[in-house]
Amino acid sequence: MKFVYPYHSKAESDFEIKQSIAMVLSVYPDAEIWTVGKAVSGINNIPCTQHNNIRGCDVTNRMLTFAKKIGGDFVYMNKDFFITESWQPHVAIKMGSIIVNDDHPPHTKIAQCNTLEFLKHNNFTAYNFETHTPCVMNSQRLIDLFDNINWQNDNHFIKSIYCNVYQVPSKDGFNCKVSVPSIGKAQELILLQGCFSTGDAFWNKTCVEWIKSLT
């Protein structure tokens, strides 16, 4: 199985992504792991300059770069995604429907609007797959889909577009982002969904040592 990280980080330390990769390898010892953008020592890398400052556009560009250069099925990852043995790779986690939430920052609201407009205009479902969880994609399907979308300059949600258009197997779940230093919350998400994601505030000393113990 291929795991692909669109990786652009100004941080001096690669601790987070290295721990994410270590957890992948603890579950899938033969996994083929790639970063697209910034290189991580010992990991396959495709150099890729930043497309622009719009996150959705940049991530889509990195995923399309992988799809065109390497191809095949792959798991879309982020540096702060962590999987365990109970994670179900071919079942995407969704959480209700996409809405435009006024409480979210402007760039997120733009992505919500653009994704929702595309899906509704083309009569697709509009489930919200922005749950901070990995997602299996097929390279050729991704290329074919985004060849027909003006994605280059507008923020959008690549996972929600892909999963709704191709009606991937899915289940209702929860937002897996743990934005407080709570090992208990991470453990709860592992039990429920087999994975979790971390925000910057998660990383106190105790949580760092706990993450290390998982591998």
mmCIF file of C-alpha atoms in Angstrom:
data_model
loop_
_atom_site.group_PDB
_atom_site.id
_atom_site.type_symbol
_atom_site.label_atom_id
_atom_site.label_comp_id
_atom_site.label_asym_id
_atom_site.label_seq_id
_atom_site.Cartn_x
_atom_site.Cartn_y
_atom_site.Cartn_z
ATOM 1 C CA MET A 1 0.000 0.000 0.000
ATOM 2 C CA LYS A 2 1.213 3.508 -0.843
ATOM 3 C CA PHE A 3 0.918 6.349 1.663
ATOM 4 C CA VAL A 4 1.392 9.879 0.312
ATOM 5 C CA TYR A 5 2.057 13.021 2.344
ATOM 6 C CA PRO A 6 1.715 16.449 0.705
ATOM 7 C CA TYR A 7 4.432 17.980 2.823
ATOM 8 C CA HIS A 8 5.215 21.661 3.089
ATOM 9 C CA SER A 9 6.549 22.635 6.476
ATOM 10 C CA LYS A 10 8.612 25.528 7.748
ATOM 11 C CA ALA A 11 9.198 23.757 11.030
ATOM 12 C CA GLU A 12 12.794 22.830 11.795
ATOM 13 C CA SER A 13 11.758 19.443 13.188
ATOM 14 C CA ASP A 14 10.094 16.649 11.216
ATOM 15 C CA PHE A 15 9.013 14.977 14.480
ATOM 16 C CA GLU A 16 5.294 14.910 13.712
ATOM 17 C CA ILE A 17 5.501 13.386 10.235
ATOM 18 C CA LYS A 18 8.200 10.929 11.350
ATOM 19 C CA GLN A 19 5.906 9.679 14.105
ATOM 20 C CA SER A 20 3.016 9.438 11.663
ATOM 21 C CA ILE A 21 5.184 7.404 9.299
ATOM 22 C CA ALA A 22 6.421 5.200 12.156
ATOM 23 C CA MET A 23 2.822 4.356 13.050
ATOM 24 C CA VAL A 24 2.026 3.541 9.402
ATOM 25 C CA LEU A 25 4.997 1.168 9.278
ATOM 26 C CA SER A 26 3.995 -0.452 12.554
ATOM 27 C CA VAL A 27 0.690 -1.429 10.910
ATOM 28 C CA TYR A 28 1.911 -1.879 7.320
ATOM 29 C CA PRO A 29 5.614 -2.890 7.475
ATOM 30 C CA ASP A 30 5.795 -3.153 3.666
ATOM 31 C CA ALA A 31 4.137 0.204 3.012
ATOM 32 C CA GLU A 32 5.561 2.414 0.257
ATOM 33 C CA ILE A 33 5.698 5.900 1.708
ATOM 34 C CA TRP A 34 6.132 9.137 -0.243
ATOM 35 C CA THR A 35 6.356 12.808 0.553
ATOM 36 C CA VAL A 36 5.542 15.331 -2.156
ATOM 37 C CA GLY A 37 7.389 18.561 -1.522
ATOM 38 C CA LYS A 38 9.704 18.626 1.473
ATOM 39 C CA ALA A 39 11.892 15.524 1.805
ATOM 40 C CA VAL A 40 12.099 13.396 4.947
ATOM 41 C CA SER A 41 15.247 11.351 5.514
ATOM 42 C CA GLY A 42 14.854 7.739 4.397
ATOM 43 C CA ILE A 43 11.463 8.310 2.708
ATOM 44 C CA ASN A 44 10.655 8.396 -1.016
ATOM 45 C CA ASN A 45 10.259 11.972 -2.211
ATOM 46 C CA ILE A 46 8.948 13.858 -5.231
ATOM 47 C CA PRO A 47 10.224 17.445 -5.227
ATOM 48 C CA CYS A 48 7.357 19.867 -5.706
ATOM 49 C CA THR A 49 7.415 23.613 -5.225
ATOM 50 C CA GLN A 50 4.522 25.327 -3.512
ATOM 51 C CA HIS A 51 1.727 25.950 -6.031
ATOM 52 C CA ASN A 52 0.440 29.047 -4.255
ATOM 53 C CA ASN A 53 -0.551 30.191 -0.776
ATOM 54 C CA ILE A 54 -4.032 28.664 -1.039
ATOM 55 C CA ARG A 55 -3.952 25.386 0.872
ATOM 56 C CA GLY A 56 -6.556 23.522 -1.173
ATOM 57 C CA CYS A 57 -4.818 24.365 -4.443
ATOM 58 C CA ASP A 58 -1.386 23.443 -3.131
ATOM 59 C CA VAL A 59 -2.516 20.086 -1.715
ATOM 60 C CA THR A 60 -4.342 19.209 -4.935
ATOM 61 C CA ASN A 61 -1.253 20.083 -6.959
ATOM 62 C CA ARG A 62 0.921 17.803 -4.814
ATOM 63 C CA MET A 63 -1.544 14.912 -5.032
ATOM 64 C CA LEU A 64 -1.853 15.311 -8.811
ATOM 65 C CA THR A 65 1.941 15.436 -9.064
ATOM 66 C CA PHE A 66 2.130 12.061 -7.317
ATOM 67 C CA ALA A 67 -0.726 10.638 -9.394
ATOM 68 C CA LYS A 68 0.964 11.604 -12.659
ATOM 69 C CA LYS A 69 4.499 10.549 -11.701
ATOM 70 C CA ILE A 70 3.852 7.352 -9.700
ATOM 71 C CA GLY A 71 0.190 6.412 -10.086
ATOM 72 C CA GLY A 72 -1.949 3.613 -8.699
ATOM 73 C CA ASP A 73 -4.033 3.544 -5.536
ATOM 74 C CA PHE A 74 -2.698 5.465 -2.566
ATOM 75 C CA VAL A 75 -3.660 6.725 0.874
ATOM 76 C CA TYR A 76 -3.832 10.493 1.164
ATOM 77 C CA MET A 77 -2.136 11.438 4.464
ATOM 78 C CA ASN A 78 -1.222 14.556 6.392
ATOM 79 C CA LYS A 79 1.756 14.913 8.702
ATOM 80 C CA ASP A 80 -0.609 14.949 11.705
ATOM 81 C CA PHE A 81 -2.602 11.800 10.795
ATOM 82 C CA PHE A 82 -1.979 8.717 12.940
ATOM 83 C CA ILE A 83 -3.387 5.260 12.158
ATOM 84 C CA THR A 84 -3.625 2.058 14.181
ATOM 85 C CA GLU A 85 -4.421 -1.562 13.344
ATOM 86 C CA SER A 86 -8.160 -0.950 13.671
ATOM 87 C CA TRP A 87 -8.209 1.752 10.968
ATOM 88 C CA GLN A 88 -10.293 0.679 7.957
ATOM 89 C CA PRO A 89 -8.461 1.914 4.845
ATOM 90 C CA HIS A 90 -11.281 1.455 2.343
ATOM 91 C CA VAL A 91 -14.005 3.087 4.429
ATOM 92 C CA ALA A 92 -13.823 6.892 4.421
ATOM 93 C CA ILE A 93 -15.108 8.761 7.453
ATOM 94 C CA LYS A 94 -17.718 11.437 6.858
ATOM 95 C CA MET A 95 -19.505 13.774 9.232
ATOM 96 C CA GLY A 96 -22.875 15.071 8.087
ATOM 97 C CA SER A 97 -23.111 17.356 5.075
ATOM 98 C CA ILE A 98 -20.928 20.246 3.987
ATOM 99 C CA ILE A 99 -22.210 23.577 5.262
ATOM 100 C CA VAL A 100 -20.874 27.098 5.089
ATOM 101 C CA ASN A 101 -20.028 27.796 8.717
ATOM 102 C CA ASP A 102 -19.718 31.458 9.661
ATOM 103 C CA ASP A 103 -17.664 30.495 12.718
ATOM 104 C CA HIS A 104 -14.845 29.181 10.526
ATOM 105 C CA PRO A 105 -12.003 31.365 9.182
ATOM 106 C CA PRO A 106 -12.429 32.953 5.724
ATOM 107 C CA HIS A 107 -10.218 30.479 3.830
ATOM 108 C CA THR A 108 -12.239 27.553 5.196
ATOM 109 C CA LYS A 109 -15.548 29.224 4.320
ATOM 110 C CA ILE A 110 -14.297 29.772 0.762
ATOM 111 C CA ALA A 111 -13.391 26.083 0.486
ATOM 112 C CA GLN A 112 -16.804 25.131 1.847
ATOM 113 C CA CYS A 113 -18.568 27.388 -0.683
ATOM 114 C CA ASN A 114 -16.526 26.213 -3.670
ATOM 115 C CA THR A 115 -16.799 22.513 -2.832
ATOM 116 C CA LEU A 116 -20.518 22.725 -2.134
ATOM 117 C CA GLU A 117 -21.184 24.726 -5.319
ATOM 118 C CA PHE A 118 -19.347 22.191 -7.498
ATOM 119 C CA LEU A 119 -21.041 19.150 -5.969
ATOM 120 C CA LYS A 120 -24.558 20.605 -6.017
ATOM 121 C CA HIS A 121 -24.201 22.025 -9.535
ATOM 122 C CA ASN A 122 -23.241 18.564 -10.807
ATOM 123 C CA ASN A 123 -25.905 16.727 -8.755
ATOM 124 C CA PHE A 124 -23.480 14.875 -6.504
ATOM 125 C CA THR A 125 -23.978 14.201 -2.820
ATOM 126 C CA ALA A 126 -22.349 16.742 -0.524
ATOM 127 C CA TYR A 127 -21.160 14.763 2.479
ATOM 128 C CA ASN A 128 -18.435 16.304 4.610
ATOM 129 C CA PHE A 129 -15.269 14.178 4.478
ATOM 130 C CA GLU A 130 -13.121 16.870 6.141
ATOM 131 C CA THR A 131 -12.710 14.787 9.281
ATOM 132 C CA HIS A 132 -8.897 14.919 9.570
ATOM 133 C CA THR A 133 -8.598 11.278 8.515
ATOM 134 C CA PRO A 134 -6.689 9.395 5.788
ATOM 135 C CA CYS A 135 -8.463 8.626 2.534
ATOM 136 C CA VAL A 136 -7.767 6.055 -0.211
ATOM 137 C CA MET A 137 -7.694 7.492 -3.747
ATOM 138 C CA ASN A 138 -6.980 6.185 -7.228
ATOM 139 C CA SER A 139 -4.501 8.226 -9.248
ATOM 140 C CA GLN A 140 -6.223 8.031 -12.628
ATOM 141 C CA ARG A 141 -9.606 8.832 -11.146
ATOM 142 C CA LEU A 142 -8.089 11.837 -9.388
ATOM 143 C CA ILE A 143 -6.472 13.077 -12.595
ATOM 144 C CA ASP A 144 -9.655 12.609 -14.637
ATOM 145 C CA LEU A 145 -11.740 14.426 -12.044
ATOM 146 C CA PHE A 146 -9.536 17.466 -11.581
ATOM 147 C CA ASP A 147 -8.892 17.812 -15.311
ATOM 148 C CA ASN A 148 -12.493 19.029 -15.379
ATOM 149 C CA ILE A 149 -12.256 21.388 -12.401
ATOM 150 C CA ASN A 150 -10.738 24.863 -12.265
ATOM 151 C CA TRP A 151 -8.842 24.048 -9.082
ATOM 152 C CA GLN A 152 -5.687 26.077 -9.633
ATOM 153 C CA ASN A 153 -6.712 29.319 -7.929
ATOM 154 C CA ASP A 154 -9.713 28.542 -5.741
ATOM 155 C CA ASN A 155 -9.652 26.954 -2.295
ATOM 156 C CA HIS A 156 -11.562 23.655 -2.078
ATOM 157 C CA PHE A 157 -11.683 20.310 -0.288
ATOM 158 C CA ILE A 158 -10.009 17.615 -2.381
ATOM 159 C CA LYS A 159 -11.270 14.721 -0.208
ATOM 160 C CA SER A 160 -14.895 15.823 -0.152
ATOM 161 C CA ILE A 161 -14.919 16.343 -3.917
ATOM 162 C CA TYR A 162 -13.263 12.997 -4.663
ATOM 163 C CA CYS A 163 -15.305 10.931 -2.184
ATOM 164 C CA ASN A 164 -18.671 12.397 -3.201
ATOM 165 C CA VAL A 165 -18.049 12.157 -6.946
ATOM 166 C CA TYR A 166 -16.874 8.557 -6.793
ATOM 167 C CA GLN A 167 -19.248 7.510 -3.991
ATOM 168 C CA VAL A 168 -16.488 5.788 -2.038
ATOM 169 C CA PRO A 169 -17.541 3.396 0.743
ATOM 170 C CA SER A 170 -17.977 5.467 3.886
ATOM 171 C CA LYS A 171 -19.324 5.545 7.407
ATOM 172 C CA ASP A 172 -20.553 8.273 9.715
ATOM 173 C CA GLY A 173 -17.964 9.310 12.256
ATOM 174 C CA PHE A 174 -16.330 12.177 14.069
ATOM 175 C CA ASN A 175 -13.780 14.908 13.548
ATOM 176 C CA CYS A 176 -10.508 13.183 14.494
ATOM 177 C CA LYS A 177 -8.564 16.353 15.316
ATOM 178 C CA VAL A 178 -7.366 16.457 18.938
ATOM 179 C CA SER A 179 -6.664 20.126 19.555
ATOM 180 C CA VAL A 180 -5.909 19.827 23.275
ATOM 181 C CA PRO A 181 -3.210 17.804 25.088
ATOM 182 C CA SER A 182 -5.558 14.892 25.776
ATOM 183 C CA ILE A 183 -4.308 11.313 25.462
ATOM 184 C CA GLY A 184 -7.758 10.175 26.576
ATOM 185 C CA LYS A 185 -9.420 11.883 23.590
ATOM 186 C CA ALA A 186 -6.897 10.343 21.190
ATOM 187 C CA GLN A 187 -7.497 6.907 22.712
ATOM 188 C CA GLU A 188 -11.259 7.383 22.389
ATOM 189 C CA LEU A 189 -10.885 8.149 18.666
ATOM 190 C CA ILE A 190 -8.649 5.106 18.212
ATOM 191 C CA LEU A 191 -11.384 2.923 19.708
ATOM 192 C CA LEU A 192 -14.086 4.534 17.567
ATOM 193 C CA GLN A 193 -12.297 5.006 14.251
ATOM 194 C CA GLY A 194 -8.808 3.536 14.411
ATOM 195 C CA CYS A 195 -7.096 6.867 13.782
ATOM 196 C CA PHE A 196 -6.695 10.390 15.087
ATOM 197 C CA SER A 197 -5.111 13.711 14.161
ATOM 198 C CA THR A 198 -3.244 16.240 16.273
ATOM 199 C CA GLY A 199 -3.321 20.001 16.547
ATOM 200 C CA ASP A 200 -0.354 22.080 17.659
ATOM 201 C CA ALA A 201 -1.714 22.320 21.204
ATOM 202 C CA PHE A 202 -1.635 18.516 21.589
ATOM 203 C CA TRP A 203 2.136 18.340 21.858
ATOM 204 C CA ASN A 204 3.069 18.587 25.490
ATOM 205 C CA LYS A 205 5.822 16.356 26.902
ATOM 206 C CA THR A 206 3.454 13.631 28.122
ATOM 207 C CA CYS A 207 1.697 13.356 24.750
ATOM 208 C CA VAL A 208 5.015 13.248 22.916
ATOM 209 C CA GLU A 209 6.177 10.303 25.026
ATOM 210 C CA TRP A 210 2.819 8.561 24.569
ATOM 211 C CA ILE A 211 2.990 8.865 20.781
ATOM 212 C CA LYS A 212 6.492 7.422 20.845
ATOM 213 C CA SER A 213 5.249 4.464 22.894
ATOM 214 C CA LEU A 214 2.748 3.520 20.180
ATOM 215 C CA THR A 215 5.532 2.521 17.803
#
